[in-house]
Short mmCIF file of C-alpha atoms in Angstrom, two decimals:
data_model
loop_
_atom_site.label_atom_id
_atom_site.label_comp_id
_atom_site.label_asym_id
_atom_site.label_seq_id
_atom_site.Cartn_x
_atom_site.Cartn_y
_atom_site.Cartn_z
CA MET A 665 59.28 86.08 10.12
CA THR A 666 56.51 84.60 7.98
CA ARG A 667 56.74 81.11 6.48
CA ARG A 668 57.08 82.62 2.98
CA GLU A 669 59.92 84.90 4.16
CA PHE A 670 61.62 81.92 5.80
CA VAL A 671 61.38 79.82 2.63
CA GLY A 672 62.66 82.66 0.48
CA GLY A 673 65.60 83.15 2.79
CA MET A 674 66.42 79.45 2.65
CA ALA A 675 66.41 79.48 -1.14
CA ALA A 676 68.90 82.36 -1.13
CA ALA A 677 71.15 80.93 1.60
CA GLY A 678 74.92 81.02 1.27
CA MET A 679 77.50 78.53 0.10
CA THR A 680 78.04 75.09 1.58
CA ALA A 681 79.91 74.75 4.87
CA GLY A 682 81.34 71.62 6.44
CA CYS A 683 80.59 69.31 3.51
CA ARG A 684 82.90 67.77 0.95
CA MET A 685 82.49 69.65 -2.33
CA PHE A 686 82.60 68.45 -5.94
CA ARG A 687 83.04 71.01 -8.71
CA ARG A 688 83.07 68.84 -11.86
CA LYS A 689 80.94 70.90 -14.22
CA GLY A 690 78.47 68.90 -16.23
CA GLU A 691 79.06 65.68 -14.33
CA SER A 692 76.71 62.87 -15.31
CA TYR A 693 76.15 59.69 -13.31
CA SER A 694 73.60 57.02 -12.47
CA VAL A 695 72.20 55.53 -9.27
CA ALA A 696 70.77 52.04 -8.75
CA VAL A 697 67.41 52.35 -6.95
CA LEU A 698 65.46 49.71 -5.02
CA GLY A 699 62.07 50.05 -3.35
CA ASP A 700 60.93 48.13 -0.28
CA THR A 701 62.59 44.72 -0.02
CA HIS A 702 61.38 43.22 3.32
CA TYR A 703 64.37 40.90 3.51
CA ASP A 704 63.50 37.67 5.36
CA ALA A 705 64.22 33.94 5.33
CA ALA A 706 62.64 30.54 5.70
CA PRO A 707 61.98 29.00 8.11
CA ASP A 708 60.46 32.05 9.79
CA THR A 709 62.09 31.02 13.06
CA THR A 710 65.38 32.25 11.54
CA TYR A 711 64.46 35.79 12.61
CA HIS A 712 60.96 35.50 14.12
CA LEU A 713 61.33 32.77 16.74
CA ASN A 714 60.52 35.09 19.64
CA PHE A 715 57.58 36.52 17.71
CA ARG A 716 56.19 33.01 17.28
CA ILE A 717 56.74 32.19 20.94
CA ALA A 718 54.80 35.32 21.91
CA PHE A 719 51.91 35.11 19.45
CA ASP A 720 51.44 31.55 18.15
CA GLY A 721 47.92 30.43 18.96
CA THR A 722 46.82 33.84 20.26
CA GLY A 723 45.07 34.98 17.10
CA LYS A 724 47.07 38.21 17.16
CA HIS A 725 48.89 39.69 14.17
CA PRO A 726 47.53 37.38 11.43
CA LYS A 727 48.75 39.79 8.72
CA ARG A 728 52.30 39.55 10.01
CA PHE A 729 52.27 35.78 9.87
CA GLN A 730 51.01 36.12 6.27
CA GLU A 731 53.89 38.47 5.55
CA PHE A 732 56.39 35.88 6.80
CA VAL A 733 54.96 33.42 4.27
CA ARG A 734 55.03 36.01 1.49
CA ASN A 735 58.60 37.02 2.29
CA ALA A 736 59.84 33.43 2.34
CA LYS A 737 58.36 32.90 -1.12
CA MET A 738 59.90 36.14 -2.43
CA TRP A 739 63.36 35.48 -1.04
CA ALA A 740 63.39 31.87 -2.22
CA GLY A 741 63.87 33.21 -5.75
CA PRO A 742 61.99 36.20 -7.23
CA SER A 743 63.55 38.90 -5.04
CA ARG A 744 67.01 37.43 -5.52
CA ASP A 745 66.47 37.46 -9.29
CA ILE A 746 65.47 41.15 -9.18
CA LEU A 747 68.53 42.05 -7.11
CA ALA A 748 70.81 40.06 -9.43
CA ALA A 749 69.42 41.98 -12.41
CA SER A 750 69.98 45.27 -10.63
CA GLY A 751 73.60 44.32 -10.08
CA LYS A 752 74.00 43.44 -13.76
CA CYS A 753 72.68 46.88 -14.77
CA VAL A 754 75.46 48.72 -12.94
CA THR A 755 77.54 50.78 -15.37
CA PRO A 756 80.87 52.58 -14.97
CA ASP A 757 79.03 55.79 -14.11
CA THR A 758 76.97 54.21 -11.27
CA ARG A 759 77.90 56.03 -8.06
CA PHE A 760 75.89 54.20 -5.39
CA VAL A 761 72.78 52.14 -4.59
CA LEU A 762 69.72 53.73 -2.92
CA GLN A 763 67.12 51.60 -1.13
CA THR A 764 63.98 53.45 -0.04
CA GLY A 765 63.27 51.75 3.31
CA ASP A 766 61.67 48.62 4.75
CA LEU A 767 64.98 46.98 3.98
CA VAL A 768 64.08 44.19 6.43
CA GLN A 769 60.84 42.68 7.70
CA GLY A 770 61.55 43.29 11.41
CA ASP A 771 59.33 41.53 13.99
CA CYS A 772 62.31 39.89 15.71
CA ARG A 773 61.49 40.76 19.36
CA ASP A 774 65.20 40.50 20.10
CA PHE A 775 67.68 43.32 19.54
CA ASP A 776 70.60 41.03 18.73
CA VAL A 777 68.51 39.11 16.20
CA HIS A 778 67.35 42.39 14.66
CA LYS A 779 70.96 43.49 14.18
CA LYS A 780 71.76 40.09 12.68
CA MET A 781 68.87 40.51 10.26
CA LEU A 782 70.24 43.89 9.20
CA ARG A 783 73.77 42.53 8.84
CA ASP A 784 72.63 39.50 6.82
CA THR A 785 70.60 41.81 4.57
CA VAL A 786 73.31 44.34 3.78
CA ASP A 787 75.83 41.53 3.27
CA PHE A 788 73.51 40.01 0.67
CA MET A 789 72.74 43.36 -0.96
CA LYS A 790 76.41 44.26 -1.17
CA SER A 791 77.21 40.88 -2.71
CA VAL A 792 75.20 41.56 -5.88
CA TYR A 793 76.96 44.86 -6.65
CA PRO A 794 80.61 45.78 -7.24
CA LYS A 795 82.49 45.55 -3.96
CA ASP A 796 83.26 49.25 -3.56
CA LEU A 797 79.83 50.57 -4.60
CA PRO A 798 78.20 52.31 -1.58
CA PHE A 799 74.87 50.84 -0.47
CA LEU A 800 72.53 53.30 1.28
CA SER A 801 69.15 52.64 2.86
CA VAL A 802 66.71 55.06 4.48
CA CYS A 803 64.72 54.00 7.55
CA GLY A 804 61.29 52.48 6.98
CA ASN A 805 58.62 51.47 9.48
CA HIS A 806 59.53 47.77 9.25
CA ASP A 807 63.19 48.58 9.85
CA ILE A 808 62.34 49.53 13.43
CA ARG A 809 59.38 47.18 13.97
CA HIS A 810 60.06 45.10 17.06
CA GLY A 811 56.93 42.97 17.13
CA GLU A 812 55.82 43.86 20.62
CA ASP A 813 52.40 45.02 21.77
CA GLY A 814 52.58 48.54 23.13
CA ASN A 815 56.12 49.24 21.92
CA ASP A 816 56.16 48.11 18.32
CA ASN A 817 58.93 50.53 17.26
CA ALA A 818 61.40 49.49 19.96
CA ALA A 819 63.83 48.23 17.29
CA VAL A 820 64.71 51.87 16.63
CA LYS A 821 67.60 51.29 19.04
CA PRO A 822 69.32 48.36 17.27
CA TYR A 823 68.54 49.90 13.89
CA GLY A 824 70.28 53.17 14.76
CA GLU A 825 73.21 51.40 16.41
CA PHE A 826 73.75 49.36 13.25
CA MET A 827 72.80 51.72 10.43
CA ALA A 828 74.48 54.98 11.48
CA PRO A 829 78.03 53.53 11.50
CA PHE A 830 77.24 51.43 8.41
CA SER A 831 76.18 54.58 6.52
CA ARG A 832 79.31 56.43 7.69
CA GLU A 833 81.41 53.57 6.36
CA GLN A 834 79.61 53.49 3.02
CA LEU A 835 79.77 57.22 2.34
CA GLY A 836 83.16 58.21 3.71
CA GLY A 837 83.98 61.75 2.55
CA MET A 838 80.73 62.14 0.59
CA ALA A 839 78.83 62.71 3.84
CA CYS A 840 77.83 66.21 4.93
CA GLY A 841 79.41 66.29 8.36
CA THR A 842 79.48 63.26 10.64
CA ILE A 843 76.57 60.84 10.42
CA GLU A 844 75.34 60.39 13.98
CA ASP A 845 71.71 59.49 13.32
CA THR A 846 69.44 58.13 10.59
CA THR A 847 68.64 61.51 9.02
CA TYR A 848 71.66 62.98 7.24
CA GLY A 849 72.92 64.45 3.96
CA PHE A 850 75.60 63.70 1.41
CA ARG A 851 76.89 65.09 -1.87
CA CYS A 852 77.42 63.36 -5.20
CA GLY A 853 78.98 65.59 -7.79
CA PRO A 854 77.12 68.92 -7.75
CA ASP A 855 74.00 67.33 -6.20
CA LEU A 856 72.64 67.00 -2.66
CA TYR A 857 70.92 63.93 -1.23
CA VAL A 858 68.97 64.24 2.03
CA MET A 859 68.19 60.92 3.74
CA VAL A 860 65.16 61.43 6.01
CA ASN A 861 63.93 59.01 8.68
CA PHE A 862 60.22 59.71 8.27
CA ASN A 863 59.42 57.74 11.44
CA GLN A 864 61.01 60.55 13.48
CA GLY A 865 58.53 63.13 12.23
CA ALA A 866 59.08 66.67 13.49
CA LYS A 867 62.40 65.72 15.09
CA THR A 868 63.94 65.65 11.60
CA VAL A 869 62.85 69.14 10.58
CA PRO A 870 65.78 71.12 12.13
CA THR A 871 68.26 68.63 10.65
CA VAL A 872 66.75 68.83 7.17
CA ARG A 873 66.63 72.64 7.35
CA LYS A 874 70.30 72.77 8.33
CA ILE A 875 71.38 70.42 5.54
CA LEU A 876 69.49 72.51 3.00
CA GLU A 877 70.88 75.78 4.39
CA GLU A 878 74.44 74.50 4.14
CA ASN A 879 73.96 73.20 0.60
CA ALA A 880 72.26 76.01 -1.28
CA ASP A 881 74.65 75.85 -4.26
CA VAL A 882 73.55 72.49 -5.65
CA ARG A 883 72.37 71.50 -9.11
CA TYR A 884 69.63 69.11 -7.90
CA THR A 885 68.23 68.43 -4.44
CA PHE A 886 67.15 64.81 -3.91
CA VAL A 887 65.20 63.78 -0.82
CA VAL A 888 65.03 60.09 0.09
CA THR A 889 62.34 59.11 2.59
CA HIS A 890 60.45 55.86 3.04
CA GLY A 891 57.04 57.53 3.30
CA GLY A 892 56.88 60.25 0.67
CA VAL A 893 55.98 63.93 1.03
CA TYR A 894 52.61 63.62 -0.73
CA PRO A 895 49.58 61.86 0.80
CA PHE A 896 49.02 58.63 -1.10
CA ASP A 897 45.61 57.67 -2.37
CA SER A 898 45.30 54.28 -0.67
CA TRP A 899 44.56 52.92 2.82
CA ASP A 900 46.01 55.29 5.47
CA CYS A 901 46.82 58.39 3.44
CA ARG A 902 48.28 60.14 6.51
CA TRP A 903 51.18 57.70 6.80
CA PHE A 904 53.71 59.91 5.01
CA TYR A 905 56.45 62.32 6.07
CA LEU A 906 54.95 64.75 8.62
CA GLY A 907 51.51 63.37 7.72
CA ASP A 908 50.19 63.30 11.29
CA PRO A 909 47.41 65.92 11.54
CA LYS A 910 49.16 67.33 14.62
CA LEU A 911 52.11 68.18 12.35
CA ASP A 912 50.15 70.02 9.66
CA GLU A 913 52.04 73.29 10.19
CA ALA A 914 55.44 71.59 9.90
CA ARG A 915 54.20 69.58 6.89
CA ARG A 916 53.12 72.70 5.03
CA GLU A 917 56.34 74.51 5.86
CA MET A 918 58.48 71.57 4.70
CA ARG A 919 56.40 71.11 1.55
CA ALA A 920 56.99 74.76 0.67
CA LEU A 921 60.67 74.56 1.54
CA LEU A 922 61.27 71.47 -0.59
CA ALA A 923 59.32 72.99 -3.47
CA SER A 924 61.49 76.11 -3.22
CA ARG A 925 64.45 73.80 -3.85
CA ASN A 926 62.67 72.11 -6.81
CA ALA A 927 63.30 68.87 -4.93
CA ILE A 928 63.02 65.37 -6.36
CA VAL A 929 61.75 62.88 -3.76
CA LEU A 930 62.49 59.14 -3.94
CA CYS A 931 60.37 56.96 -1.69
CA GLY A 932 58.72 53.57 -1.15
CA HIS A 933 56.24 52.28 1.41
CA THR A 934 53.13 51.82 -0.77
CA HIS A 935 54.39 48.76 -2.72
CA HIS A 936 53.41 50.45 -5.98
CA LEU A 937 55.05 52.38 -8.80
CA GLU A 938 53.95 56.00 -8.53
CA LEU A 939 54.74 59.47 -9.82
CA LYS A 940 53.36 62.67 -8.30
CA ASP A 941 54.42 66.01 -9.74
CA ALA A 942 53.31 69.55 -8.89
CA LYS A 943 54.24 73.18 -9.52
CA PHE A 944 53.56 75.01 -6.27
CA PRO A 945 53.93 78.79 -5.85
CA GLU A 946 57.32 78.13 -4.20
CA GLY A 947 58.61 75.78 -6.91
CA TRP A 948 58.57 72.30 -8.42
CA LEU A 949 58.17 69.16 -6.29
CA THR A 950 58.41 65.71 -7.88
CA GLU A 951 57.96 62.38 -6.07
CA MET A 952 58.85 58.96 -7.49
CA THR A 953 57.73 55.85 -5.57
CA MET A 954 59.51 52.55 -6.24
CA ASN A 955 58.54 48.96 -5.33
CA THR A 956 60.79 45.89 -5.08
CA VAL A 957 58.38 43.68 -3.06
CA SER A 958 57.41 40.99 -5.55
CA GLY A 959 54.39 39.46 -3.77
CA THR A 960 51.26 40.50 -1.91
CA GLN A 961 49.76 39.08 1.27
CA ASN A 962 46.94 37.42 -0.68
CA GLY A 963 49.42 35.30 -2.62
CA ALA A 964 49.36 37.32 -5.84
CA ASP A 965 52.51 38.53 -7.57
CA PHE A 966 53.06 42.05 -8.80
CA PRO A 967 53.61 42.34 -12.57
CA ALA A 968 56.77 43.32 -14.40
CA VAL A 969 54.88 45.52 -16.86
CA PRO A 970 53.03 48.20 -14.88
CA GLU A 971 49.26 47.76 -14.56
CA VAL A 972 47.86 51.28 -14.21
CA VAL A 973 45.38 51.66 -11.35
CA ARG A 974 44.84 55.43 -11.61
CA GLU A 975 46.33 58.11 -13.82
CA GLY A 976 45.75 61.83 -14.34
CA VAL A 977 45.66 64.60 -11.75
CA GLU A 978 41.86 64.62 -11.80
CA ASN A 979 41.99 61.11 -10.28
CA TYR A 980 44.29 61.97 -7.37
CA GLY A 981 42.51 61.62 -4.03
CA THR A 982 39.16 60.75 -5.57
CA THR A 983 38.71 57.14 -4.43
CA ALA A 984 35.59 56.24 -2.46
CA TRP A 985 37.78 55.80 0.62
CA ALA A 986 39.19 59.32 0.28
CA ARG A 987 35.78 60.87 -0.32
CA ARG A 988 34.09 59.26 2.67
CA THR A 989 36.86 59.67 5.29
CA PRO A 990 36.53 62.85 7.40
CA GLY A 991 39.23 65.41 6.71
CA VAL A 992 40.84 63.48 3.88
CA ALA A 993 39.26 65.36 0.98
CA ALA A 994 40.61 68.64 2.37
CA LEU A 995 44.10 67.15 2.62
CA PHE A 996 44.15 66.16 -1.05
CA ASP A 997 42.69 69.54 -2.00
CA GLU A 998 45.90 71.14 -0.70
CA TYR A 999 47.88 69.36 -3.42
CA ARG A 1000 45.60 68.56 -6.40
CA PRO A 1001 45.20 72.14 -7.75
CA PHE A 1002 48.97 72.38 -8.27
CA MET A 1003 49.60 68.89 -9.66
CA THR A 1004 50.75 68.39 -13.24
CA ARG A 1005 51.19 64.59 -13.31
CA TYR A 1006 49.83 61.62 -11.38
CA TYR A 1007 50.57 57.96 -12.10
CA TYR A 1008 49.79 54.96 -9.88
CA ALA A 1009 50.42 51.36 -10.99
CA ASN A 1010 50.92 47.81 -9.76
CA ALA A 1011 54.50 46.84 -10.58
CA VAL A 1012 57.69 45.36 -9.14
CA GLY A 1013 61.31 45.54 -10.18
CA HIS A 1014 64.46 47.59 -9.85
CA ALA A 1015 65.41 51.00 -11.21
CA ARG A 1016 68.22 53.20 -12.41
CA MET A 1017 68.21 56.97 -12.08
CA ARG A 1018 70.27 58.91 -14.61
CA VAL A 1019 71.40 62.40 -13.61
CA SER A 1020 73.00 65.05 -15.83
CA ASP A 1021 72.88 68.75 -16.71
CA ASP A 1022 70.26 67.87 -19.31
CA GLY A 1023 67.81 66.30 -16.85
CA VAL A 1024 66.95 63.42 -14.53
CA TRP A 1025 65.45 60.19 -15.82
CA PHE A 1026 64.08 57.27 -13.81
CA ASP A 1027 64.34 53.96 -15.68
CA TYR A 1028 62.07 51.27 -14.22
CA TYR A 1029 63.04 47.64 -14.97
CA GLY A 1030 60.23 45.12 -14.52
CA ARG A 1031 61.26 42.22 -12.26
CA GLY A 1032 64.56 40.83 -13.59
CA ALA A 1033 64.67 42.88 -16.80
CA LEU A 1034 68.03 44.07 -18.10
CA GLU A 1035 66.51 46.74 -20.35
CA PRO A 1036 64.16 49.51 -19.14
CA THR A 1037 60.46 48.66 -19.10
CA LYS A 1038 59.31 52.27 -18.64
CA THR A 1039 61.14 55.58 -18.29
CA PHE A 1040 59.93 58.62 -16.35
CA LEU A 1041 61.39 62.07 -16.99
CA LEU A 1042 61.71 63.70 -13.55
CA ARG A 1043 63.48 66.90 -14.66
#
């Protein structure tokens, strides 16, 4: 079977099996959306004592120590103000909260402390929203970052042990099957949401395929992944879902499969506000990147009103870095010919996605705004 035959078969797959179904025709609803949050606390020994014991005075990991300072500043006020505003923007039709990964800073070097960090974070997040509103977070690279030379992702164990049962609890009957891992699916009304742990790379592909196969009857397919499905035009462009060059075949197959579903991707990771949109031969693939990290490592603060860095498909993948890095130009050339929109801006805030038969809108709220600052039409 060729890749094109496989994708075509997936698009024509049968009705859903083993997943709670909703048949309310024309159902409209909204979703609260947060980007990266990097939850942390001052003093940094609250969660990073063992990190300090290991690396103080060694000269190692200076950027991480800068991040601890940044996070303490954010969570002393600005990030709390953004979250409070998000909670105030909940409406009767809000079904759940989506956070696009890097929920916590990580770097605990202690599994019990890492679980405590996760628990403290979700307790705070839940406190700003109505009690019964589900809170869902997809796995980011910081969420499993242990802070150990040679085994930096060791916190995958405490993360999975905490987050899988937490997600089961939050979703209840909305889940597609039993949530055993950090890649899973759920239904909201006539729509499918696929939560993908991009850190797991190719391991997720069979799971994602199965979820899509079993949910071919949906109105919209949403994919939530910390690192998006498009290469991003900044620093390490390969740090996205299946972006490792060794996974190019799987990446191309998944790109085609998601396009055949006209998927809408929600992601984070870059600490920017971004929109990438393309019409591939297989279908439409839209990616919206959200940011809720209010500060940068150099002490600057992101703006509420977006400051456009690059815009227009002709400017996608054309930075000096992309042009001079071997193999990168060819990667962007796989996507640029099919792109219809590209938007990349400095910004921080919270968001609300509105979903209905008429379309999908993404309302961005700058910092603690209670009215939309900018709206993107996704469908």
